[in-house]
Amino acid sequence: MSAEATSPGARSRRRGRTSIDLRRLGRAALLGPASRDRLPDAIGHVADAHRAHHPDADLLVLGKAYVLAEMSHRGQFRKSGEPYITHPLAVTLILAELGAETTTLTASLLHDTVEDTDVTLDQVRAEFGDEVCYLVDGVTKLEKVDYGAAAEPETFRKMLVATGNDVRVMSIKLADRLHNMRTLGVMRPEKQARIAKVTHDVLIPLAERLGVQALKTELEDLVFAILQPEEYERTRAVIADRATTGPSLDTIAVDVRRTLREADISAEVVIRPRHFVSVHRARLKRGEMRGTDFGRLLVLVGEDADCYAVLGELHTCFTPVISEFKDFIAAPKYNLYQSLHTAVAGLDGAVVEVLIRTHQMHRVAEAGVVALGNPYTPVDGAEPADGERADPTRPGWLSRLLAWQESATDPDTFWTTLRADLAQDREISVFPADGGMLGLPAGATCVDAAYAQYGDGAHGCIGARVNGRLATLSTVLVDGDTVQLLLAQGPVQASGDAGSAGGLGDAGGPGGERTGPMAGQAQEAAPGPSPEWLDHARTPAARIAIAGWLAANPESLKVPESEPRAPGAVTAGRRGVANVVVDVPEDATVRLAGCCTPVPPDDVTGFLVRGGAVTVHRAECSAVGRMAALGRSPVAVSWGDEAECRVTLYAESFGRPRLLADLTEAIATAGAAIVSANVEPPSEQRVRHTYTLQLPDAAGLAGLMRAMRDVPGVFDVRRAQHEPAS
């Protein structure tokens, strides 16, 4: 039930009316005169909107559902004073206008009956069937009496699980929230803000991922008005001022129509005004708004081939802005969206964005999963194999979400993780070497890919190849990467070196060559994930699986017992690394951690890890805090007499010709040798360089970093502390 419902008795007493008067008033106004063979007048608009999309729809079931809903909610009122039945009617009309099929509309009329009235799910099932019953149950809230503070997160968990089987559940929830947001003005300001915040954090991202742009944009504007009222009023004033200025968009629209008509291309050209949030973002990005910034041109055609014909004519007859071209027809977005995006300049130099799509693409772009109809309907008359339905609305992000929520048993953990997961609003596709495709959030690493492909089997991952090249498991993946994940041949067990598990603790710097198991040589037994993996996991599924394994294998985190001995100089296992003095057995291996690459005279500390090795970290390294939290005792470490050292540096720069040559010249002039180097592709005109360098004397490190910063175009040089998030 919406929070806007009130007690009918209390409202009757305030107005001095008896409850029976109000019931008669509500029935007369809403139900209207009706006979057995016609629909009640109150759902006439719903019927008209539904028939516009589904001319052959059977409306009798809608009338039957409305009568049950009206009788069940009779005597209930919203805080606005309206009879409560107006809410399910409004929700159903929203879905009908988007093109939802009859089953969805039937369930939307009944979506609050089980929650707020004496109607039971068994009654709904008996009257309307299993599908309607499932949808109504999916959107029914859990009682606060039973769940307390966990009621809201557990209700969303329940809805998401139900959505995994039938996305129509979330379609009804989104329409329900939209109508509640439209009528939120009667609430207290603090309650408005709370509901708007949940809408912003959870429901708007879900609407975006399900492709329901028509609901998403209106929800964004309603939330914007509540959470940022001053910016909203400023944006509204900007739009109002624009309404009285020159018709630049109209002029270009006329030119585009004439161009397409002369090319004998049948197309509809309309102006699509930007919604408030879109104008606000454009104003922040561009400063002073141009006339064409307030809207876009939408060109609708009949066939896919016509989209490219329109694109060719526009790029021929107008000046195209090539950087603005995107082809979402050949490569649809993860939320089913398809369209061609471009921008052209008119004769007066004004630039306008143009969207080109078919009428069917436009329907899906606006309504998303709602436009796909009943997911249980057989395709081309064929029943799905093994009783399972072929559902194109079960994308990778939803499968991932359903997978990790099973492990997030704590409601607070689930609620926090859900919001964080939905905040990652971009998706990438990577391709395993053995075929298939993995959908991952932007910023995902090889660790995430491993758990997405193998689940708990990824505990035995010992390395990866990205696009054919050896890479650390901390490597951030980009759209289109090919990933080959290297698994141990033996079972996962709590032994070995945590620092070498997956190469996260002793990577030698991003982009460097690997040694040991990371070079692709499978071991007889994999050591399992190390705590360092948590720093590089972006997906909740990976983080929950890693944390679960670490909690279930506490013995893997214990420091191996060793006999004390007098301090002595031990040289690190890698050639050329400065020696350190530690209190460990003579045959122990000492490694300088690749996550922070300590050099003399850094303040350092060491920790015994699995296998009896010692990993040396800078004192300020984030790994030190994690080791201490796991109960590991630090090992006393000091620097030896050797001055030579190895260090990993990150250089951030703007792209320009000869930049790499100038940087390497500065490094060579400072007397450093380049052990490995990696230059990432430019992103937003910025380039990131990673260098692992051998210095003859650690005292020269500060001068080397200054020399690199002095190279024109370089705006930052820093030592590796950990692999930063993308």
XYZ file of C-alpha atoms in Angstrom:
726
model
C 0.000 0.000 0.000
C 1.239 3.454 -0.749
C 2.349 5.475 2.238
C -0.293 7.969 1.133
C -3.230 5.833 2.265
C -5.108 6.879 5.394
C -7.682 5.455 7.740
C -11.172 5.895 6.255
C -12.797 6.290 9.648
C -10.482 9.102 10.715
C -11.057 11.046 7.520
C -14.832 10.610 7.779
C -14.904 12.013 11.294
C -12.809 15.049 10.302
C -15.176 15.894 7.462
C -18.279 15.200 9.476
C -19.468 12.522 7.075
C -20.357 8.906 7.704
C -18.165 6.275 6.114
C -21.101 4.959 4.070
C -21.471 8.324 2.355
C -17.852 8.270 1.275
C -18.132 4.746 -0.052
C -21.170 5.621 -2.123
C -19.420 8.727 -3.413
C -16.319 6.768 -4.413
C -18.323 4.020 -6.107
C -20.539 6.429 -8.029
C -17.599 8.514 -9.215
C -15.266 5.674 -10.128
C -17.271 2.595 -10.983
C -20.035 4.417 -12.819
C -23.045 2.746 -14.398
C -22.109 -0.616 -15.826
C -23.839 -3.742 -16.973
C -22.576 -7.286 -17.139
C -21.488 -6.950 -20.767
C -19.479 -3.725 -20.600
C -16.450 -2.356 -18.787
C -16.825 0.008 -15.834
C -16.452 3.633 -16.918
C -13.477 4.136 -14.596
C -11.147 1.995 -16.710
C -12.216 3.412 -20.044
C -8.906 5.257 -20.499
C -6.990 2.086 -19.666
C -9.005 0.116 -22.208
C -8.439 2.733 -24.922
C -4.683 2.855 -24.284
C -4.456 -0.941 -24.211
C -6.392 -1.414 -27.447
C -4.103 1.127 -29.173
C -1.203 -1.332 -28.704
C -3.156 -4.607 -28.667
C -6.268 -4.285 -30.852
C -7.357 -7.888 -30.264
C -6.915 -7.869 -26.476
C -9.636 -9.431 -24.346
C -10.710 -6.700 -21.942
C -13.167 -8.748 -19.882
C -10.427 -9.886 -17.508
C -9.475 -6.233 -16.911
C -13.046 -5.428 -15.955
C -13.114 -8.399 -13.614
C -9.826 -7.328 -11.983
C -11.038 -3.746 -11.609
C -14.248 -4.812 -9.860
C -12.249 -6.926 -7.376
C -9.752 -4.111 -6.767
C -12.474 -1.473 -6.323
C -14.454 -3.609 -3.902
C -11.310 -4.529 -1.938
C -10.006 -0.960 -1.618
C -13.438 0.566 -1.038
C -13.274 2.870 1.971
C -9.508 3.384 1.722
C -8.194 6.832 0.844
C -4.882 8.350 -0.084
C -3.473 11.236 1.916
C -4.486 13.509 -0.932
C -8.117 12.615 -0.153
C -8.687 10.567 -3.308
C -10.245 7.104 -3.091
C -7.396 4.597 -3.020
C -8.587 2.822 -6.172
C -7.292 5.817 -8.157
C -3.741 4.599 -7.467
C -3.925 1.116 -9.086
C -5.912 2.710 -11.917
C -3.157 5.275 -12.530
C -0.425 2.618 -12.355
C -2.309 0.463 -14.860
C -2.807 3.422 -17.219
C 0.962 4.148 -17.169
C 1.699 0.560 -18.184
C -1.075 0.508 -20.781
C 0.342 3.613 -22.459
C 3.747 1.883 -22.614
C 2.181 -1.105 -24.378
C 2.078 -3.687 -21.576
C 0.064 -6.821 -22.336
C -3.145 -7.858 -20.584
C -1.599 -10.057 -17.870
C 0.610 -7.193 -16.665
C -2.333 -4.777 -16.569
C -4.459 -7.283 -14.675
C -1.751 -7.712 -12.059
C -1.177 -3.964 -11.786
C -4.866 -3.403 -10.981
C -4.518 -5.957 -8.183
C -0.979 -5.128 -7.070
C -1.994 -3.714 -3.654
C -4.946 -5.992 -2.872
C -2.999 -8.754 -1.108
C -0.843 -6.216 0.736
C -3.620 -3.918 1.958
C -6.909 -5.819 1.889
C -8.371 -9.182 2.862
C -7.784 -10.644 -0.605
C -5.365 -13.595 -0.529
C -2.940 -14.932 -3.107
C -4.982 -18.117 -3.322
C -8.013 -16.067 -4.315
C -6.015 -14.209 -6.966
C -4.679 -17.510 -8.317
C -8.148 -19.056 -8.441
C -9.657 -16.059 -10.239
C -6.826 -14.988 -12.571
C -4.282 -17.803 -12.821
C -0.691 -18.485 -11.787
C 0.965 -15.701 -13.807
C -1.128 -12.898 -12.329
C -0.696 -14.414 -8.856
C 3.102 -14.505 -9.314
C 3.244 -10.857 -10.390
C 1.038 -9.684 -7.522
C 3.102 -11.657 -5.019
C 6.332 -10.254 -6.513
C 5.372 -6.619 -5.820
C 3.748 -7.242 -2.431
C 5.781 -5.678 0.370
C 6.983 -7.596 3.400
C 5.483 -6.530 6.706
C 7.520 -4.328 9.058
C 5.945 -6.234 11.932
C 7.795 -9.351 10.771
C 11.009 -7.843 9.412
C 11.447 -4.561 11.307
C 14.123 -2.283 9.830
C 15.021 -5.012 7.318
C 11.580 -4.844 5.677
C 12.590 -2.430 2.900
C 15.832 -4.161 1.792
C 14.229 -7.598 2.073
C 11.234 -6.407 0.041
C 13.574 -5.268 -2.728
C 15.449 -8.568 -2.522
C 12.138 -10.401 -2.936
C 11.186 -8.237 -5.929
C 14.562 -8.741 -7.598
C 14.390 -12.508 -7.204
C 10.877 -12.447 -8.665
C 12.117 -10.184 -11.480
C 14.753 -12.782 -12.318
C 11.919 -15.143 -13.272
C 9.586 -12.536 -14.771
C 10.658 -8.950 -15.492
C 7.046 -7.802 -15.488
C 7.313 -7.686 -11.678
C 9.763 -4.778 -11.874
C 7.708 -3.092 -14.618
C 4.764 -2.884 -12.213
C 6.999 -1.659 -9.382
C 8.465 1.113 -11.534
C 5.020 2.327 -12.621
C 3.854 2.135 -9.000
C 6.774 4.281 -7.834
C 6.225 6.786 -10.662
C 2.642 7.452 -9.621
C 3.662 7.708 -5.958
C 6.393 10.194 -6.896
C 3.876 12.246 -8.898
C 1.704 12.574 -5.790
C 4.466 12.873 -3.190
C 3.680 16.525 -2.412
C 1.276 15.594 0.395
C 4.079 13.948 2.365
C 6.303 15.525 5.005
C 9.524 16.947 3.480
C 11.745 14.442 5.292
C 9.663 11.537 4.006
C 9.714 12.964 0.497
C 13.515 13.116 0.665
C 13.811 9.532 1.952
C 11.578 8.100 -0.781
C 13.299 10.214 -3.436
C 16.727 8.983 -2.276
C 15.737 5.318 -2.584
C 14.210 6.074 -5.982
C 17.461 7.725 -7.077
C 19.727 4.966 -5.765
C 17.742 1.873 -6.730
C 14.709 2.335 -8.966
C 16.103 4.827 -11.494
C 19.159 2.600 -12.186
C 16.828 -0.389 -12.539
C 14.639 1.534 -14.989
C 17.768 2.411 -16.986
C 18.991 -1.178 -17.027
C 15.589 -2.465 -18.083
C 15.475 0.154 -20.834
C 12.260 1.841 -19.662
C 13.408 5.342 -20.583
C 9.930 6.869 -20.448
C 9.666 6.044 -16.743
C 13.326 6.703 -15.985
C 13.374 10.277 -17.312
C 10.232 11.318 -15.445
C 11.476 9.710 -12.231
C 14.770 11.593 -12.626
C 12.962 14.924 -12.935
C 10.716 14.236 -9.931
C 13.693 13.213 -7.785
C 15.664 16.241 -9.027
C 12.889 18.572 -7.883
C 12.885 17.074 -4.366
C 16.587 16.503 -3.702
C 17.942 19.595 -5.519
C 15.114 22.153 -5.427
C 17.331 25.198 -6.085
C 19.002 23.633 -9.126
C 15.617 22.454 -10.338
C 14.166 25.970 -10.198
C 17.253 27.367 -11.924
C 16.940 24.788 -14.698
C 13.228 25.461 -15.081
C 13.967 29.167 -15.474
C 16.603 28.416 -18.132
C 14.098 26.284 -20.068
C 11.397 28.945 -19.734
C 13.756 31.618 -21.085
C 14.648 29.348 -23.995
C 10.969 29.101 -24.970
C 10.987 32.720 -26.168
C 14.229 32.583 -28.190
C 15.016 31.783 -31.819
C 13.760 28.594 -33.534
C 17.143 27.059 -34.362
C 15.987 23.480 -33.752
C 12.874 24.067 -35.831
C 14.957 25.467 -38.689
C 17.289 22.461 -38.799
C 14.306 20.096 -38.535
C 12.786 21.695 -41.640
C 16.102 21.314 -43.491
C 16.386 17.653 -42.483
C 12.824 16.892 -43.632
C 13.486 18.520 -46.999
C 16.780 16.635 -47.427
C 15.180 13.262 -46.731
C 12.170 14.030 -48.920
C 14.443 14.907 -51.825
C 16.336 11.632 -51.270
C 12.992 9.779 -51.457
C 13.390 8.414 -47.915
C 10.134 8.053 -46.027
C 10.861 9.295 -42.504
C 9.227 11.098 -39.618
C 11.320 13.918 -38.110
C 10.318 15.202 -34.685
C 11.933 17.436 -32.083
C 12.591 15.719 -28.764
C 12.965 18.304 -25.959
C 15.449 17.372 -23.253
C 13.997 16.674 -19.829
C 15.037 18.771 -16.825
C 17.909 16.580 -15.624
C 19.316 16.356 -19.151
C 19.248 20.152 -19.504
C 20.861 20.497 -16.078
C 23.704 18.164 -17.049
C 24.214 19.923 -20.374
C 24.336 23.301 -18.610
C 26.977 22.065 -16.156
C 29.032 20.569 -18.984
C 28.781 23.380 -21.548
C 28.187 26.472 -19.478
C 26.207 28.817 -21.696
C 23.416 26.917 -23.428
C 22.895 27.106 -27.185
C 19.478 26.919 -28.751
C 20.071 23.397 -30.020
C 21.150 22.166 -26.589
C 17.544 22.055 -25.422
C 16.506 19.163 -27.612
C 17.414 16.579 -30.240
C 16.034 15.568 -33.584
C 14.486 12.112 -33.748
C 14.207 10.484 -37.185
C 11.898 7.456 -37.358
C 11.970 5.083 -40.348
C 10.520 1.713 -41.291
C 13.499 -0.611 -41.708
C 17.000 -1.021 -40.305
C 18.554 -0.277 -43.703
C 16.675 3.035 -43.833
C 18.507 4.143 -40.671
C 21.843 3.958 -42.479
C 20.350 5.607 -45.579
C 19.254 8.559 -43.427
C 22.701 8.701 -41.828
C 24.370 8.822 -45.247
C 22.149 11.676 -46.450
C 22.697 13.723 -43.285
C 26.475 13.295 -43.401
C 26.456 14.194 -47.094
C 24.227 17.270 -46.945
C 25.278 18.619 -43.553
C 28.611 18.915 -41.766
C 28.902 15.872 -39.461
C 30.547 15.947 -36.045
C 32.320 12.613 -36.365
C 33.223 12.314 -32.687
C 29.505 12.235 -31.823
C 28.697 9.229 -34.045
C 27.672 6.012 -32.254
C 26.137 2.889 -33.765
C 23.894 1.211 -31.207
C 22.097 -0.762 -33.926
C 25.068 -2.950 -34.809
C 26.088 -3.064 -31.121
C 22.960 -2.595 -28.940
C 23.326 -1.396 -25.369
C 22.979 -3.898 -22.558
C 19.467 -2.533 -21.852
C 18.132 -3.460 -25.344
C 18.536 0.106 -26.656
C 19.140 0.452 -30.404
C 19.654 3.673 -32.359
C 22.132 5.607 -34.468
C 23.502 8.737 -32.783
C 25.138 11.540 -34.710
C 25.450 15.319 -34.689
C 25.409 17.693 -37.664
C 25.869 21.416 -38.152
C 23.298 23.468 -40.034
C 23.996 26.303 -42.452
C 24.174 28.800 -39.577
C 26.762 26.655 -37.777
C 24.377 25.471 -35.050
C 25.079 21.851 -34.072
C 22.178 19.525 -33.366
C 22.182 15.953 -32.107
C 20.215 13.463 -34.208
C 18.816 10.072 -33.201
C 17.908 7.670 -36.024
C 15.886 4.518 -35.361
C 12.986 2.430 -36.626
C 9.528 2.698 -35.104
C 10.042 -0.658 -33.368
C 13.411 0.462 -31.986
C 11.739 3.615 -30.700
C 9.064 1.598 -28.940
C 11.692 -0.529 -27.202
C 13.810 2.563 -26.430
C 10.867 4.156 -24.633
C 9.268 1.137 -22.982
C 12.214 -1.289 -22.697
C 11.196 -4.671 -21.328
C 7.560 -3.571 -21.174
C 7.501 -3.478 -24.979
C 8.615 -7.122 -25.208
C 5.284 -8.360 -23.919
C 4.772 -11.694 -22.175
C 8.124 -13.476 -21.713
C 6.274 -16.799 -21.447
C 4.860 -16.520 -24.960
C 6.517 -19.156 -27.209
C 8.671 -17.752 -30.000
C 7.272 -18.618 -33.465
C 4.921 -21.111 -31.890
C 7.740 -23.256 -30.459
C 7.806 -24.165 -26.799
C 11.088 -23.367 -24.973
C 13.327 -26.388 -24.430
C 13.164 -28.203 -21.075
C 10.264 -26.072 -19.936
C 12.437 -22.965 -19.774
C 11.483 -19.779 -21.540
C 13.761 -17.858 -23.874
C 13.822 -14.483 -22.141
C 15.880 -11.706 -23.784
C 15.227 -9.554 -20.726
C 17.510 -11.643 -18.479
C 20.751 -9.719 -19.145
C 24.112 -10.303 -17.547
C 23.710 -7.654 -14.854
C 20.495 -9.233 -13.562
C 22.021 -12.716 -13.515
C 25.008 -11.349 -11.569
C 22.731 -9.557 -9.135
C 20.680 -12.679 -8.492
C 23.844 -14.719 -7.989
C 25.475 -12.506 -5.370
C 22.294 -11.732 -3.424
C 22.122 -15.397 -2.395
C 25.398 -14.954 -0.528
C 24.485 -11.570 0.999
C 22.381 -12.978 3.831
C 22.657 -9.861 5.988
C 20.015 -7.248 4.950
C 22.352 -4.293 5.525
C 25.078 -5.898 3.418
C 22.568 -6.638 0.667
C 21.124 -3.114 0.721
C 24.538 -1.410 0.686
C 25.914 -3.725 -1.993
C 22.813 -3.368 -4.158
C 23.104 0.420 -4.202
C 26.815 0.239 -4.970
C 26.231 -2.262 -7.782
C 23.455 -0.189 -9.363
C 25.627 2.940 -9.155
C 27.914 1.358 -11.765
C 25.837 2.520 -14.676
C 28.061 1.313 -17.520
C 28.488 -2.224 -18.760
C 31.279 -3.841 -20.761
C 31.418 -7.118 -22.662
C 34.496 -9.337 -22.567
C 35.021 -12.612 -24.362
C 36.488 -15.742 -22.752
C 39.044 -17.495 -24.930
C 36.913 -20.663 -24.960
C 33.864 -18.857 -26.342
C 30.835 -17.006 -25.074
C 30.555 -13.543 -23.583
C 30.696 -12.087 -20.093
C 28.835 -8.920 -19.156
C 30.660 -6.971 -16.447
C 30.378 -3.490 -14.950
C 32.826 -0.894 -16.211
C 36.020 -0.997 -14.150
C 35.876 -4.775 -13.661
C 39.161 -6.675 -13.455
C 40.366 -10.168 -14.309
C 39.339 -11.180 -10.784
C 35.737 -10.262 -11.595
C 35.901 -12.100 -14.915
C 37.198 -15.213 -13.167
C 34.320 -15.342 -10.696
C 31.768 -14.425 -13.371
C 32.914 -17.367 -15.513
C 33.806 -20.022 -12.941
C 32.017 -19.056 -9.729
C 33.757 -20.620 -6.737
C 36.069 -22.399 -9.162
C 37.840 -19.060 -9.568
C 39.432 -19.610 -6.157
C 42.017 -21.624 -8.091
C 42.815 -18.891 -10.606
C 46.565 -18.306 -10.860
C 46.777 -15.813 -13.713
C 45.279 -14.463 -16.914
C 45.973 -13.532 -20.484
C 44.258 -10.433 -21.836
C 44.196 -10.189 -25.621
C 46.852 -12.908 -25.746
C 49.296 -11.247 -23.342
C 50.049 -12.285 -19.773
C 48.395 -9.913 -17.318
C 47.933 -9.583 -13.585
C 44.566 -10.467 -12.119
C 44.302 -6.809 -11.102
C 44.238 -5.717 -14.760
C 41.212 -3.530 -15.506
C 39.306 -4.842 -18.517
C 37.842 -2.720 -21.291
C 34.970 -3.387 -23.642
C 35.845 -6.046 -26.221
C 38.822 -7.621 -24.407
C 39.499 -11.334 -24.845
C 40.297 -12.996 -21.515
C 41.884 -16.370 -20.883
C 41.874 -17.273 -17.197
C 44.542 -19.680 -15.990
C 43.380 -22.168 -13.371
C 45.428 -24.493 -11.196
C 45.222 -28.149 -12.151
C 44.917 -29.329 -8.573
C 42.317 -28.582 -5.889
C 42.210 -25.298 -4.064
C 43.830 -25.611 -0.657
C 45.066 -23.333 2.091
C 48.766 -23.485 1.309
C 51.299 -21.588 -0.710
C 52.133 -17.911 -0.811
C 49.251 -15.468 -0.559
C 51.370 -12.886 -2.219
C 51.749 -15.007 -5.339
C 48.183 -16.234 -5.469
C 46.885 -14.584 -8.569
C 49.960 -12.388 -8.676
C 48.324 -9.610 -6.684
C 50.834 -9.342 -3.884
C 54.045 -9.536 -5.927
C 53.095 -8.332 -9.337
C 56.215 -6.429 -10.211
C 54.002 -3.545 -11.342
C 51.162 -3.511 -13.877
C 52.229 -4.458 -17.325
C 55.401 -6.236 -16.158
C 56.244 -9.830 -17.042
C 55.313 -12.481 -14.563
C 57.355 -15.218 -12.934
C 56.324 -18.400 -11.181
C 52.708 -19.554 -11.533
C 51.630 -16.252 -13.115
C 53.713 -17.118 -16.147
C 51.086 -19.673 -17.028
C 52.660 -22.772 -15.417
C 49.845 -24.497 -13.530
C 50.660 -25.842 -10.073
C 49.490 -29.117 -8.583
C 47.435 -27.204 -6.018
C 46.164 -23.635 -6.018
C 46.595 -21.597 -2.843
C 43.170 -20.018 -3.057
C 42.369 -16.296 -3.029
C 44.465 -13.926 -0.969
C 43.122 -10.859 0.873
C 44.739 -8.673 -1.799
C 42.129 -9.901 -4.281
C 39.471 -7.887 -2.460
C 41.241 -4.678 -3.520
C 40.753 -5.578 -7.167
C 37.266 -7.091 -7.129
C 34.584 -4.724 -8.401
C 31.573 -7.063 -8.609
C 29.675 -8.060 -5.468
C 29.754 -11.728 -6.525
C 33.548 -11.750 -6.548
C 33.896 -9.853 -3.277
C 31.378 -12.043 -1.455
C 32.972 -15.257 -2.780
C 36.494 -14.155 -1.808
C 35.444 -12.969 1.637
C 33.509 -16.190 2.165
C 36.513 -18.335 1.266
C 38.824 -16.359 3.539
C 36.354 -16.640 6.409
C 35.962 -20.390 5.845
C 39.731 -20.934 5.679
C 41.149 -18.961 8.609
C 44.114 -21.327 8.761
C 45.284 -19.916 5.432
C 45.745 -16.528 7.111
C 47.740 -17.764 10.078
C 51.435 -16.963 10.276
C 53.540 -20.145 10.014
C 55.507 -20.910 13.124
C 59.263 -20.430 12.822
C 62.243 -20.717 15.094
C 63.730 -17.327 16.022
C 67.268 -16.613 14.952
C 69.659 -13.740 14.975
C 68.953 -11.018 12.384
C 70.852 -11.395 9.129
C 70.911 -10.008 5.612
C 68.659 -11.801 3.173
C 68.454 -10.819 -0.469
C 65.032 -10.670 -2.082
C 64.184 -13.402 -4.524
C 64.149 -11.142 -7.598
C 67.400 -10.229 -9.206
C 68.552 -6.672 -8.655
C 66.194 -5.859 -5.767
C 67.822 -4.090 -2.787
C 68.525 -6.427 0.136
C 66.806 -6.151 3.469
C 67.543 -7.485 6.954
C 64.752 -9.570 8.469
C 64.361 -11.962 11.377
C 63.428 -15.172 9.503
C 65.005 -18.552 8.718
C 67.972 -18.459 6.367
C 66.188 -20.281 3.551
C 63.157 -17.979 3.632
C 62.318 -15.976 0.518
C 61.958 -12.224 0.906
C 59.950 -10.219 -1.604
C 59.459 -6.492 -1.980
C 55.707 -6.063 -2.436
C 54.679 -5.097 -5.945
C 51.690 -3.140 -4.621
C 53.875 -0.388 -3.126
C 57.456 -1.141 -4.371
C 59.410 -0.005 -1.283
C 62.893 1.445 -1.770
C 65.528 2.764 0.665
C 65.105 4.743 2.856
C 61.328 4.052 3.062
C 59.911 3.084 6.432
C 59.082 -0.595 5.851
C 57.588 -3.562 7.633
C 57.285 -7.225 6.725
C 54.759 -10.017 7.169
C 55.099 -13.772 7.008
C 52.711 -15.199 4.432
C 51.770 -18.701 3.430
C 54.747 -20.803 2.459
C 57.055 -19.131 4.980
C 57.955 -16.196 2.709
C 58.251 -12.594 3.879
C 56.609 -9.781 1.918
C 58.011 -6.298 2.626
C 55.649 -3.311 2.371
C 55.981 0.415 2.842
C 54.592 1.345 6.266
C 51.817 3.461 4.697
C 50.737 0.707 2.267
C 47.055 -0.232 2.591
C 48.064 -3.907 2.751
C 49.698 -3.308 6.154
C 46.365 -2.424 7.726
C 44.726 -5.465 6.187
C 47.468 -7.774 7.452
C 47.123 -6.331 10.956
C 43.332 -6.729 10.809
C 43.826 -10.406 9.956
C 45.912 -10.846 13.079
C 49.280 -11.246 11.385
C 52.256 -10.097 13.438
C 54.733 -7.794 11.682
C 58.338 -8.852 11.148
C 61.145 -6.403 11.907
C 62.717 -5.236 8.628
C 65.601 -2.870 7.894
C 67.509 -1.953 4.774
C 70.867 -3.535 3.944
C 73.937 -1.808 2.531
C 73.086 -2.027 -1.173
C 71.931 1.251 -2.713
C 70.444 -0.192 -5.927
C 66.633 -0.488 -6.003
C 63.657 -1.175 -8.239
C 60.516 0.956 -8.204
C 57.231 1.251 -10.116
C 56.056 4.738 -11.118
C 52.771 5.945 -12.621
C 52.917 8.976 -14.936
C 49.697 10.779 -15.925
C 49.861 13.032 -18.968
C 47.956 14.676 -21.758
C 48.420 13.068 -25.147
C 50.824 14.731 -27.575
C 53.401 13.697 -30.222
C 56.853 12.554 -28.964
C 55.640 12.350 -25.364
C 56.894 8.781 -24.899
C 60.283 9.644 -26.384
C 60.669 12.651 -24.078
C 59.724 10.627 -21.009
C 62.122 7.779 -21.761
C 64.877 10.323 -22.436
C 64.253 11.933 -19.034
C 64.420 8.512 -17.375
C 67.651 7.599 -19.144
C 69.220 10.973 -18.297
C 68.508 10.339 -14.626
C 70.485 7.095 -14.869
C 67.551 4.705 -14.447
C 67.035 1.547 -16.491
C 63.554 0.658 -17.744
C 62.693 -2.908 -16.731
C 59.148 -2.793 -18.141
C 56.782 -0.153 -19.465
C 53.107 -0.003 -20.271
C 51.181 2.839 -21.943
C 47.401 2.612 -21.771
C 45.198 3.849 -24.650
C 44.209 7.522 -24.309
C 41.010 8.202 -22.369
C 39.488 11.688 -22.553
C 42.783 13.037 -23.933
C 44.690 11.615 -20.952
C 47.346 8.904 -21.065
C 48.612 6.760 -18.209
C 52.160 5.317 -18.275
C 53.450 2.617 -15.930
C 57.219 2.160 -15.614
C 59.146 -0.374 -13.556
C 62.628 1.125 -13.198
C 65.979 -0.033 -11.855
C 67.876 2.789 -10.067
C 71.572 2.611 -9.212
C 70.892 4.570 -6.016
C 67.569 5.045 -4.198
C 68.656 8.580 -3.311
C 68.108 9.557 -6.943
C 64.398 8.642 -6.928
C 63.140 12.099 -5.964
C 65.212 13.747 -8.706
C 63.985 11.205 -11.264
C 60.343 11.922 -10.414
C 60.974 15.681 -10.691
C 62.587 15.196 -14.105
C 59.601 13.189 -15.318
C 57.154 15.831 -14.028
C 59.096 18.520 -15.919
C 58.375 16.804 -19.256
C 55.773 18.966 -21.085
C 52.323 17.381 -20.919
C 53.014 15.339 -17.763
C 50.849 16.539 -14.882
C 51.513 13.871 -12.250
C 54.131 11.252 -11.372
C 53.670 9.048 -8.335
C 54.948 5.799 -6.920
C 52.794 2.682 -6.981
C 50.784 2.307 -3.827
C 48.089 -0.023 -5.112
C 46.368 -0.601 -8.402
C 43.964 2.352 -8.630
C 40.338 1.876 -9.611
C 39.568 2.610 -13.228
